[in-house]
Coordinates of C-alpha atoms in Angstrom, one line a residue:
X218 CA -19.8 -103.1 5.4
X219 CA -17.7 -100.7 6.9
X220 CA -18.6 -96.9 7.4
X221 CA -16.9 -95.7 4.7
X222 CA -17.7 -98.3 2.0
X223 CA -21.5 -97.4 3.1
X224 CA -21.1 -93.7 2.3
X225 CA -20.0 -94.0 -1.1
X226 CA -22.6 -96.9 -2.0
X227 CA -24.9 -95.8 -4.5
X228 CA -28.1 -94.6 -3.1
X229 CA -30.2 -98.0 -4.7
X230 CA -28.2 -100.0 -3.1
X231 CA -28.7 -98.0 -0.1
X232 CA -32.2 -98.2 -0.3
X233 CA -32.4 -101.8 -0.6
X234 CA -30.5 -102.1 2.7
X235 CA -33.2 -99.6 4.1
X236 CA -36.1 -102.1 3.4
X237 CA -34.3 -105.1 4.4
X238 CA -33.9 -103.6 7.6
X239 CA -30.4 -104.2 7.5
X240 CA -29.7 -100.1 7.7
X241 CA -32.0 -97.8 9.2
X242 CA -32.4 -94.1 8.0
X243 CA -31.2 -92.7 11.1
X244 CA -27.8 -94.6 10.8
X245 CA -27.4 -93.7 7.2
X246 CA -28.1 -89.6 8.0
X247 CA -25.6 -89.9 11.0
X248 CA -23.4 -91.3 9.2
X249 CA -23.6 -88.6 6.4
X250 CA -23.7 -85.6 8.9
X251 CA -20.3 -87.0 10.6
X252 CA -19.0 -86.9 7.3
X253 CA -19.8 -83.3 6.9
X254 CA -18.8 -82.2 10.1
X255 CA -15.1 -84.0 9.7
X256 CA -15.1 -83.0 6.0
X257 CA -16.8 -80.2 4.7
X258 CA -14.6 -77.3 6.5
X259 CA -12.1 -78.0 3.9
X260 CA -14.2 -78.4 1.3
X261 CA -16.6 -75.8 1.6
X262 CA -19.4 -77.8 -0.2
X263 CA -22.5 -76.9 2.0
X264 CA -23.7 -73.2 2.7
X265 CA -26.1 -74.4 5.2
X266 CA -26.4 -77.6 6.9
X267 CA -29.8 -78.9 8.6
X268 CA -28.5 -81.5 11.5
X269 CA -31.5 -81.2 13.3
X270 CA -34.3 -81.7 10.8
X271 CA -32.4 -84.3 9.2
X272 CA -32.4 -86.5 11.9
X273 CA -35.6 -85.6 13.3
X274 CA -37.0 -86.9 9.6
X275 CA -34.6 -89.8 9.4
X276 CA -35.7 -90.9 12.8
X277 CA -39.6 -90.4 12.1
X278 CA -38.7 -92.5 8.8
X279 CA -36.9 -95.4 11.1
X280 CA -39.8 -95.5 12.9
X281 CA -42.1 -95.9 10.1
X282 CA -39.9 -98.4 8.5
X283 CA -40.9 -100.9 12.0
X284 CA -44.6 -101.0 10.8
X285 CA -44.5 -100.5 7.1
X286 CA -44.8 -103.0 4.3
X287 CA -41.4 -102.3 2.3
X288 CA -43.0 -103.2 -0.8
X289 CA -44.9 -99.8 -0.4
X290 CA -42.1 -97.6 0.3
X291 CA -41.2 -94.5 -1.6
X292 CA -37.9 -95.6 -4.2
X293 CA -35.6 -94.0 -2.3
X294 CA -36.8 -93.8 1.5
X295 CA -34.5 -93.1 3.9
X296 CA -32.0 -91.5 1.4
X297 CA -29.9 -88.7 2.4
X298 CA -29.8 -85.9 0.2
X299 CA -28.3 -82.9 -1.0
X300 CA -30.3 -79.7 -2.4
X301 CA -28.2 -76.8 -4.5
X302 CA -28.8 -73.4 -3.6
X303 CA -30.6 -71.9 -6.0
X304 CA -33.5 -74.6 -5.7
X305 CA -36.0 -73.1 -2.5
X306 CA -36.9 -75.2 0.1
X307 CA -39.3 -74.0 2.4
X308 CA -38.2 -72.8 5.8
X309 CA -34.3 -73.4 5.1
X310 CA -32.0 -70.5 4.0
X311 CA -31.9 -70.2 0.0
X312 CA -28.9 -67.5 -0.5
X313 CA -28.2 -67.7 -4.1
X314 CA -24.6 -67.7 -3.2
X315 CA -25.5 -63.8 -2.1
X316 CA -24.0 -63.7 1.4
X317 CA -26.9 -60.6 1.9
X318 CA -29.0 -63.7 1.6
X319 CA -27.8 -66.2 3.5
X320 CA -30.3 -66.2 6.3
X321 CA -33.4 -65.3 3.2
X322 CA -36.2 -68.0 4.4
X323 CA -38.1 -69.3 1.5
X324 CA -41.9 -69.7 2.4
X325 CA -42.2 -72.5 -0.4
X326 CA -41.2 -75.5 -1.5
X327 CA -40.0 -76.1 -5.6
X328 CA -41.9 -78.6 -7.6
X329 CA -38.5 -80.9 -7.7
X330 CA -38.4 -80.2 -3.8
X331 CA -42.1 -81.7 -3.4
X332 CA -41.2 -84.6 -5.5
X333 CA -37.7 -85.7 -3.7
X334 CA -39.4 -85.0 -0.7
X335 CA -42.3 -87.5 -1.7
X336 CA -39.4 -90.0 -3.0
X337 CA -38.7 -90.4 0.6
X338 CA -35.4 -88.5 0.8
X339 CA -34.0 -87.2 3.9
X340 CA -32.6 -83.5 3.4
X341 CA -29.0 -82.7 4.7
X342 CA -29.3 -79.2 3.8
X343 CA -28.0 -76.7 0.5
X344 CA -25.3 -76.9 -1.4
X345 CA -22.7 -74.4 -2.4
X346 CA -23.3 -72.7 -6.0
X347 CA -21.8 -70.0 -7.9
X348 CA -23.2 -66.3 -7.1
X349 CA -26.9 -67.0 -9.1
X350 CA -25.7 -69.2 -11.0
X351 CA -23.9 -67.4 -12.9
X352 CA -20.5 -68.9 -13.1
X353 CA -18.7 -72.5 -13.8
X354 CA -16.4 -72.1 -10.5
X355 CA -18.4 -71.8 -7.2
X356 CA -16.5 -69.0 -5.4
X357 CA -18.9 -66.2 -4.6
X358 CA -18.1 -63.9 -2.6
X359 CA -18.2 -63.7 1.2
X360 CA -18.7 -67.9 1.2
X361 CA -15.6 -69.9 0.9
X362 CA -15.2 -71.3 -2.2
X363 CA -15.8 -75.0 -3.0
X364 CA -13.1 -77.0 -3.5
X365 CA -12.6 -80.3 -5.7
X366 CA -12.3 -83.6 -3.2
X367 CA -9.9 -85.2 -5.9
X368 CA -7.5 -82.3 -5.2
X369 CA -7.5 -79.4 -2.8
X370 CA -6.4 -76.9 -5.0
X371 CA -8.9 -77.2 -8.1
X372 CA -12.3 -76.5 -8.6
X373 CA -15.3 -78.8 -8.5
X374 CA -16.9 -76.9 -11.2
X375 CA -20.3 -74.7 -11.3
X376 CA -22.7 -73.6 -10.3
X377 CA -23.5 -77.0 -9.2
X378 CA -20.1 -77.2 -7.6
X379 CA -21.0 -77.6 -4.0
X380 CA -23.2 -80.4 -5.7
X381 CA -20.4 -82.6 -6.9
X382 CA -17.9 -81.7 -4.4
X383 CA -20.5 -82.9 -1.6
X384 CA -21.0 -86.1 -3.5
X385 CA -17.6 -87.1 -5.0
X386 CA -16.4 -87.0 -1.0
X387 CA -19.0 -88.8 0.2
X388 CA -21.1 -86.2 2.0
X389 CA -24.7 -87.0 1.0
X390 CA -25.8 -90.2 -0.8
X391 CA -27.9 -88.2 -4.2
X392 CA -26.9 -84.5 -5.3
X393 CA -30.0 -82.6 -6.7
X394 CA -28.3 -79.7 -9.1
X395 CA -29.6 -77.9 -12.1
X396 CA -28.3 -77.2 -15.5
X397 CA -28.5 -73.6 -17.5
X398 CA -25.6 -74.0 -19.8
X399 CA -23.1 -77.1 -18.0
X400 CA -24.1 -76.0 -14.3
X401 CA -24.4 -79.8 -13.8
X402 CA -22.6 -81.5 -16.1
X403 CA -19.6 -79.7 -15.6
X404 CA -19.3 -80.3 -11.7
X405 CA -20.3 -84.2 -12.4
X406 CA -17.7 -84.3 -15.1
X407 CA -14.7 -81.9 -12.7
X408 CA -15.4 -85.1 -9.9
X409 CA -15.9 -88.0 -11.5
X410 CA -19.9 -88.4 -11.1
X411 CA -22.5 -89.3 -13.3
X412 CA -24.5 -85.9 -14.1
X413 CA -28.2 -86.4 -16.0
X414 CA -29.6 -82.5 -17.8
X415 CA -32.7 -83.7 -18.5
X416 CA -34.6 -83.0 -21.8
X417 CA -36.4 -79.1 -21.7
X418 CA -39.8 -80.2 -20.3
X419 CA -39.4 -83.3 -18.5
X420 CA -38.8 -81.8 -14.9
X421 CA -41.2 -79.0 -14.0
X422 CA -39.7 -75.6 -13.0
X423 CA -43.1 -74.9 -10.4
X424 CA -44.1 -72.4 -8.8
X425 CA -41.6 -70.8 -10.9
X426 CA -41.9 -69.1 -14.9
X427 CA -38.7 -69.5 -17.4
X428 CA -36.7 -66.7 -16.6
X429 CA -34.1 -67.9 -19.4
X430 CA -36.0 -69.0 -22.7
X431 CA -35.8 -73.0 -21.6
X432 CA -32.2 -73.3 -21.2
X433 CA -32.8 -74.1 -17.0
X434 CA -33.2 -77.4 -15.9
X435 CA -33.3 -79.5 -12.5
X436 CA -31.6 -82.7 -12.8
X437 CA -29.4 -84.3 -10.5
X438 CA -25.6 -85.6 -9.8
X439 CA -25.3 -89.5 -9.0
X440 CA -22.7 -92.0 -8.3
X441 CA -24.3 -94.8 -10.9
X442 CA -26.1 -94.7 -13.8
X443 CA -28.9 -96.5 -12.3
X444 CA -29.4 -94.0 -9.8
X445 CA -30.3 -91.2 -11.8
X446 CA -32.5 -92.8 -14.2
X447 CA -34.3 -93.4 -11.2
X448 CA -33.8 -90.0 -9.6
X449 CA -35.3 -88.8 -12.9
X450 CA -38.2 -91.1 -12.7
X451 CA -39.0 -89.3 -9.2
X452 CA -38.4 -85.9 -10.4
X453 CA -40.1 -86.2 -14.3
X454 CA -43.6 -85.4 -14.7
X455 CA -45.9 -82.2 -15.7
X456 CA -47.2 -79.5 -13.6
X457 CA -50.3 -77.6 -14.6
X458 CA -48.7 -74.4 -16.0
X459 CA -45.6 -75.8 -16.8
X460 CA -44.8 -74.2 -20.5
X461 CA -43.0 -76.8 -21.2
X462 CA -43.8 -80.7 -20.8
X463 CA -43.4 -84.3 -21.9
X464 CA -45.3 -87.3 -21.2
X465 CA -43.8 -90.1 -19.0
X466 CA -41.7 -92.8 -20.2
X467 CA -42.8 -95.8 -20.8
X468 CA -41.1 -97.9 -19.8
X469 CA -39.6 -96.3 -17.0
X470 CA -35.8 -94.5 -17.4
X471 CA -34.4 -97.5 -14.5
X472 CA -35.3 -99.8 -16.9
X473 CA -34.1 -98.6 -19.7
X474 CA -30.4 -98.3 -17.3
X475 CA -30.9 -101.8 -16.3
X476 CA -32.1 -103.5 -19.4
X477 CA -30.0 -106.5 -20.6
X478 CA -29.7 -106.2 -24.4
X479 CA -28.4 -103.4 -26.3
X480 CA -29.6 -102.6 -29.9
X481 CA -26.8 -101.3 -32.4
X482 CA -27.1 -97.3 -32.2
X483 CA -26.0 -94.7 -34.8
X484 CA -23.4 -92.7 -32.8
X485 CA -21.7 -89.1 -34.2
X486 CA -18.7 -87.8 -31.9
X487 CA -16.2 -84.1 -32.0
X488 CA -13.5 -83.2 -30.7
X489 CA -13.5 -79.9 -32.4
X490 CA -15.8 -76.9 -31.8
X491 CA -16.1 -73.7 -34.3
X492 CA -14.7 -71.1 -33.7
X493 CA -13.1 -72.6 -30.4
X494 CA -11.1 -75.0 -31.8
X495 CA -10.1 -78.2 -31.1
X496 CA -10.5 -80.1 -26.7
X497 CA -7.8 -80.1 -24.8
X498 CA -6.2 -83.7 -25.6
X499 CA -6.8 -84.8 -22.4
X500 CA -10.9 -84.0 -23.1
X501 CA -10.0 -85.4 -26.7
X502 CA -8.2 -88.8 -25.8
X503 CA -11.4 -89.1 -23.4
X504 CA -14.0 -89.2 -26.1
X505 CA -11.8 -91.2 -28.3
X506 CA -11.6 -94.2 -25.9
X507 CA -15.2 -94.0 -25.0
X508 CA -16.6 -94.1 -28.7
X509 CA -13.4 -96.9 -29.6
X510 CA -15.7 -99.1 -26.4
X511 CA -18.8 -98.2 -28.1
X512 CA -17.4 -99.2 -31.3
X513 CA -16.2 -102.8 -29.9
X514 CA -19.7 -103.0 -28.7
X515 CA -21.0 -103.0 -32.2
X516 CA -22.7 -98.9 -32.5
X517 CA -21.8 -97.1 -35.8
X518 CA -19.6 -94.3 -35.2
X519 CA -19.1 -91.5 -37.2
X520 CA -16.9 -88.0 -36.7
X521 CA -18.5 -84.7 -37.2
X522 CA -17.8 -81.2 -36.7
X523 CA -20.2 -78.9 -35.1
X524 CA -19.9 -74.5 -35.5
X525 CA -21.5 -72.7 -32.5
X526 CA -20.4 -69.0 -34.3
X527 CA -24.1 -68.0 -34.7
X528 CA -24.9 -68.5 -31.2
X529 CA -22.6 -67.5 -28.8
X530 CA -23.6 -63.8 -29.6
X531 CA -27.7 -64.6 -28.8
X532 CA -27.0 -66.7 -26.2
X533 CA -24.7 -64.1 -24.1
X534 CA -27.6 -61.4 -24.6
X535 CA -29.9 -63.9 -22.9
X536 CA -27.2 -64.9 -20.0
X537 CA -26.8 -61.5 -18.8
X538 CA -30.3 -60.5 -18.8
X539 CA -30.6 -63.6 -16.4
X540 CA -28.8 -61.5 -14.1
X541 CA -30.9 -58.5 -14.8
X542 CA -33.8 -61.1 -13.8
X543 CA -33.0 -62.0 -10.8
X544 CA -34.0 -58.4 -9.3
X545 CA -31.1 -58.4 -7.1
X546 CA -30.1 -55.0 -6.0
X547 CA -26.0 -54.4 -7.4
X548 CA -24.6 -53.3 -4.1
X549 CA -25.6 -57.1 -2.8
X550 CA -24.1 -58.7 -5.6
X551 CA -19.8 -59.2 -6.8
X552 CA -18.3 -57.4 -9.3
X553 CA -18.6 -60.0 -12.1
X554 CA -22.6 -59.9 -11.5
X555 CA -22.8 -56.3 -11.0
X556 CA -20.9 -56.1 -14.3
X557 CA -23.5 -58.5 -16.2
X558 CA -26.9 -56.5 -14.1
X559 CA -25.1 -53.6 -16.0
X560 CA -24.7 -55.3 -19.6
X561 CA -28.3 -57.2 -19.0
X562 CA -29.8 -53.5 -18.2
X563 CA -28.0 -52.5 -21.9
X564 CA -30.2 -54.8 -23.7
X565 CA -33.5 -53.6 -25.2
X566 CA -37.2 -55.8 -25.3
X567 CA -36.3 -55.6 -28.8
X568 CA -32.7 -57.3 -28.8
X569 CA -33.7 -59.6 -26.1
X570 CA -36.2 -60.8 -28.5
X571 CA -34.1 -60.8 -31.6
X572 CA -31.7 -63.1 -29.1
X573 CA -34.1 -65.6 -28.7
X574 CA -35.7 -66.2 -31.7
X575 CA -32.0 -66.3 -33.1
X576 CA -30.6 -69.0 -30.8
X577 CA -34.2 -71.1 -31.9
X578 CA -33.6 -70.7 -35.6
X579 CA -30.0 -71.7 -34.5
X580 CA -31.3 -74.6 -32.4
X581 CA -33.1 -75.7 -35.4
X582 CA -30.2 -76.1 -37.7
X583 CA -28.5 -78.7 -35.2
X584 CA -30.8 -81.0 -34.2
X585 CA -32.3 -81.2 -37.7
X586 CA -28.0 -81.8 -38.5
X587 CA -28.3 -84.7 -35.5
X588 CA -31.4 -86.0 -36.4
X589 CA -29.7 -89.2 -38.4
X590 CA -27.8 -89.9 -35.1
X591 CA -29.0 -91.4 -32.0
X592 CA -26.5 -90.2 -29.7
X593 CA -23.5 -87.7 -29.7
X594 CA -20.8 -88.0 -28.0
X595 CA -19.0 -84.9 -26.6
X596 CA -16.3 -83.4 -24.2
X597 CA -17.8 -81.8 -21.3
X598 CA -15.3 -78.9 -21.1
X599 CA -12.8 -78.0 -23.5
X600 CA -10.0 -77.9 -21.1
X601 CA -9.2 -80.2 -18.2
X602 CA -10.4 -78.7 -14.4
X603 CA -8.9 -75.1 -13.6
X604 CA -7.6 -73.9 -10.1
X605 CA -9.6 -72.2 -7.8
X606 CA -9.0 -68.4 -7.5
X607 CA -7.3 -69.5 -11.0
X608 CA -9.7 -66.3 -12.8
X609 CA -9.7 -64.4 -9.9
X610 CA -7.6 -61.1 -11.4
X611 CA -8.9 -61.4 -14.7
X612 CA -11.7 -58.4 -15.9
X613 CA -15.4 -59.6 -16.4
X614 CA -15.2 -59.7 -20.2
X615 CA -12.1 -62.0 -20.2
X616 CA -14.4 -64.0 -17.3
X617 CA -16.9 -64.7 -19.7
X618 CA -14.7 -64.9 -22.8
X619 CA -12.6 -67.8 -20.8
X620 CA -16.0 -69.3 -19.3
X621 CA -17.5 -69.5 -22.5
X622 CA -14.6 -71.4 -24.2
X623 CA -13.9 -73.8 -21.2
X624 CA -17.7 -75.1 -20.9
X625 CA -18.4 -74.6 -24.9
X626 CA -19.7 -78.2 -25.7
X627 CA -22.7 -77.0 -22.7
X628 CA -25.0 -74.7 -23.5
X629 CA -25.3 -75.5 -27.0
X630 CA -27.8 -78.6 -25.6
X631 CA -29.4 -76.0 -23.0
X632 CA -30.6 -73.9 -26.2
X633 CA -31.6 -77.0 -28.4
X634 CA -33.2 -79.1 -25.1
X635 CA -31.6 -82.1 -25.8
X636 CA -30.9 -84.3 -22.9
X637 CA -27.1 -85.5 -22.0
X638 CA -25.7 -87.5 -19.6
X639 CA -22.0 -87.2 -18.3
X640 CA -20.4 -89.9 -17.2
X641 CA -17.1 -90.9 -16.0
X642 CA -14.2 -91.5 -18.5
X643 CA -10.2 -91.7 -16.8
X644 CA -8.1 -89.1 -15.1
X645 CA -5.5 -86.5 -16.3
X646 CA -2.8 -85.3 -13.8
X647 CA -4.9 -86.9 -10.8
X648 CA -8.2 -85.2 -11.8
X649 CA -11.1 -86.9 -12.9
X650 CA -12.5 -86.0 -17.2
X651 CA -15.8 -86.8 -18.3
X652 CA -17.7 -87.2 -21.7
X653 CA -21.0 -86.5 -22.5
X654 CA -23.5 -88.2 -24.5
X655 CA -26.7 -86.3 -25.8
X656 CA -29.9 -87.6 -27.3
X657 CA -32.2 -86.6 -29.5
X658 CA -34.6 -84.3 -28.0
X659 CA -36.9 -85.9 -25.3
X660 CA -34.3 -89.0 -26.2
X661 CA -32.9 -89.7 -22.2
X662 CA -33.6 -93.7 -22.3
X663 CA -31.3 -94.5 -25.3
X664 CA -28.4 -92.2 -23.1
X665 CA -29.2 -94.6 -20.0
X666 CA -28.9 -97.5 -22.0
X667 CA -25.9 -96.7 -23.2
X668 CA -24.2 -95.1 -20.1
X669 CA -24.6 -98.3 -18.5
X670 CA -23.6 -100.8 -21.6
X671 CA -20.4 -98.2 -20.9
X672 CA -20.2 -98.4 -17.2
X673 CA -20.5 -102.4 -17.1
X674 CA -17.3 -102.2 -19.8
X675 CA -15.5 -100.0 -17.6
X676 CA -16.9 -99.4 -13.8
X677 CA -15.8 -96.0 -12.0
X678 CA -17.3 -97.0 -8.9
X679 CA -14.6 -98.2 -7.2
X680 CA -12.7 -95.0 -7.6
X681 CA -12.6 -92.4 -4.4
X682 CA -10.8 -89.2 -4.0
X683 CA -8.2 -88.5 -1.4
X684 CA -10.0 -86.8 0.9
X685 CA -12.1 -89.4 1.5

């Protein structure tokens, strides 16, 4: 296998070649920091990149690997991996995407940190996001922007856009991202990845509180199905605290991707969101094929329409007040944050309250309307990929206006919990479109089961972007 086939093999696969001893760890991070090194100046996926620890671990790991039993290996040891920048790592720069911050050295570790680390993964360093978050492009200020590997000129998505752009070129083997309102699924869909938002619960947000009412999740950003039901399997599991928390699978979220039969399934789909209308056709001829292959596999489909009107208002009250969270002074911050710490400060206890017990009486509603179905299948963003700097004149409110349209079919599952997983589904123009596919709450095996009856059908492995 040459160099290049070995970067974009999924991380399993990877593994397996690890144990066998036919690949150490050391070879694999070399090969990934090369990458970075040849790649990432155009692509502006990485804020920080950690050469030396990386190797120092992947050669520490080789080591171990001469007088180990493979059968007691972590899943993924040896693994290259990427971390987003909002997710603290202790003793490696955690900016925020505020370039005040890019030298800020956490003194702790997240619980999903602890839990890759005790996977076995090797860390390449953090990922580029959107200023806090805050935005579905990942340009913030005084950090070049990230850039989409399928095309130069486009966006990769956000906030987990350094996420996807890393992985879609082949610049770390795993992506771990995190989903607010389409932070992750957006990116995975913008590159042609497989992007898993957990359900609310199943991955721990330690040492950390909610900040946003349980619409935050870790999750990650994977080449294969397979390899985020097992990133989840690493990553799932309560913390004492957590206010939030579901028990284990059983059996585990792998075998659920890799199981050999398939059970008939009771499948709703839309195209159309209220009062945003109907998905770009591009976004619209992509759910179409995929639930015409899950019809020829024998599910029940069935169109409905879904109205978000009674939460967009609720759910921007409890956005900005994120900002206001964060307890970042405004002269650190860019104009469209400074602009949402000013909106976040205009909201009262009382409102912010109101706003949440709104978008759970909302929440309600839908997946008590979903609860006959076993899987939805949605666009990820209503319009195909935009350009990068492609907002950059517009005012904050049309910012949030436009954001909110373009990543509509998101944060409706970030308010109600429900898990979704975006997977692959064609091209328009040269860029990759993706469909999601959301459970029923706590629901993620069905969505592995039936993202991989769908990537069998129709495999997007084999696909690579130019830059590669």
């Amino acid at each position: 296998m040459n160099k290049q086939d070995l970067a974009f093999t999924p991380a399993l696969e990877q593994a397996q070649l690890i144990r066998t001893k036919q690949l150490s760890p050391l070879e694999l991070t070399q090969l990934y920091l090369d990458r970075i090194e040849a790649l990432d100046p155009k692509l502006g996926s990485y804020f920080t990149v950690t050469p030396e620890l990386a190797l120092a671990d992947a050669k520490a790991k080789t080591e171990q690997l001469a007088t180990t039993d493979p059968d007691t290996l972590p899943p993924f040891f040896g693994i290259p991996i990427s971390i987003k920048d909002l997710t603290a790592v202790a003793d490696i720069p955690c900016s925020y995407g505020v370039a005040a911050l890019r030298d800020k050295l956490p003194g702790h570790d997240r619980a999903v940190v602890t839990r890759i680390k005790q996977g076995g993964f090797v860390l390449l360093g953090k990922t580029a996001t959107s200023q806090l978050g805050s935005l579905p492009f990942t340009e913030p200020a005084g950090f070049p922007p990230a850039r989409n590997p399928w095309n130069l000129d486009y966006t990769p998505g956000g906030s987990s856009g350094g996420a996807s752009a890393a992985l879609s070129a082949g610049l770390c083997a795993i992506a771990q991202a995190s989903d607010g309102g389409g932070s992750l699924r957006g990116p995975a869909a913008c590159c042609g990845l497989v992007g898993i938002k957990p359900a609310r619960g199943r991955v721990s947000l330690a040492p950390l509180g909610d900040c946003v009412n349980g619409l935050l999740t870790h999750g990650a950003i994977t080449r294969t199905v397979a390899d985020a039901a097992a990133m989840l399997d690493l990553i799932s599991g309560y913390v004492p605290g957590d206010p939030y928390w579901l028990p284990d699978p059983n059996p585990s979220f792998l075998a659920h991707a890799t199981a050999k039969t398939v059970k008939p399934l009771r499948i709703a789909f839309a195209t159309k969101l209220d009062p945003i209308g109907e998905a770009a056709p591009e976004c619209q001829q992509a759910v179409l094929n995929t639930v015409q292959h899950l019809e020829e596999m024998g599910h029940a489909i069935e169109q409905i329409s879904l109205d978000l009107t009674d939460l967009l208002q609720p759910l921007t009250a409890i956005w900005v007040s994120g900002v206001s969270f964060s307890g970042m002074p405004k002269e650190i911050l860019q104009p469209i944050n400074q602009w949402f710490l000013e909106r976040g400060q205009q909201v009262t206890s009382g409102q912010y309250l109101q706003a949440v017990a709104q978008m759970q009486m909302f929440s309600r509603r839908i997946v008590a309307s979903l609860e006959q179905y076993d899987a939805l299948v949605l666009p990820v963003f209503m319009s195909p990929t935009i350009r990068v700097g492609e907002w950059a004149n517009l005012s904050p409110e049309e910012i949030l206006h436009k954001s909110f349209e373009w990543v509509a079919p998101c944060p409706l599952f970030n308010a109600t919990g429900q898990p979704a997983i975006v997977i692959p589904a064609g091209f328009s123009a040269g860029l990759p479109v993706g469909v999601q596919l959301v459970g029923r709450p706590a629901g993620e095996a069905p969505l592995f089961t039936l993202a991989a009856q769908l990537e069998a059908a129709h495999p997007w492995i084999q696909y690579r972007p130019p830059i590669a």
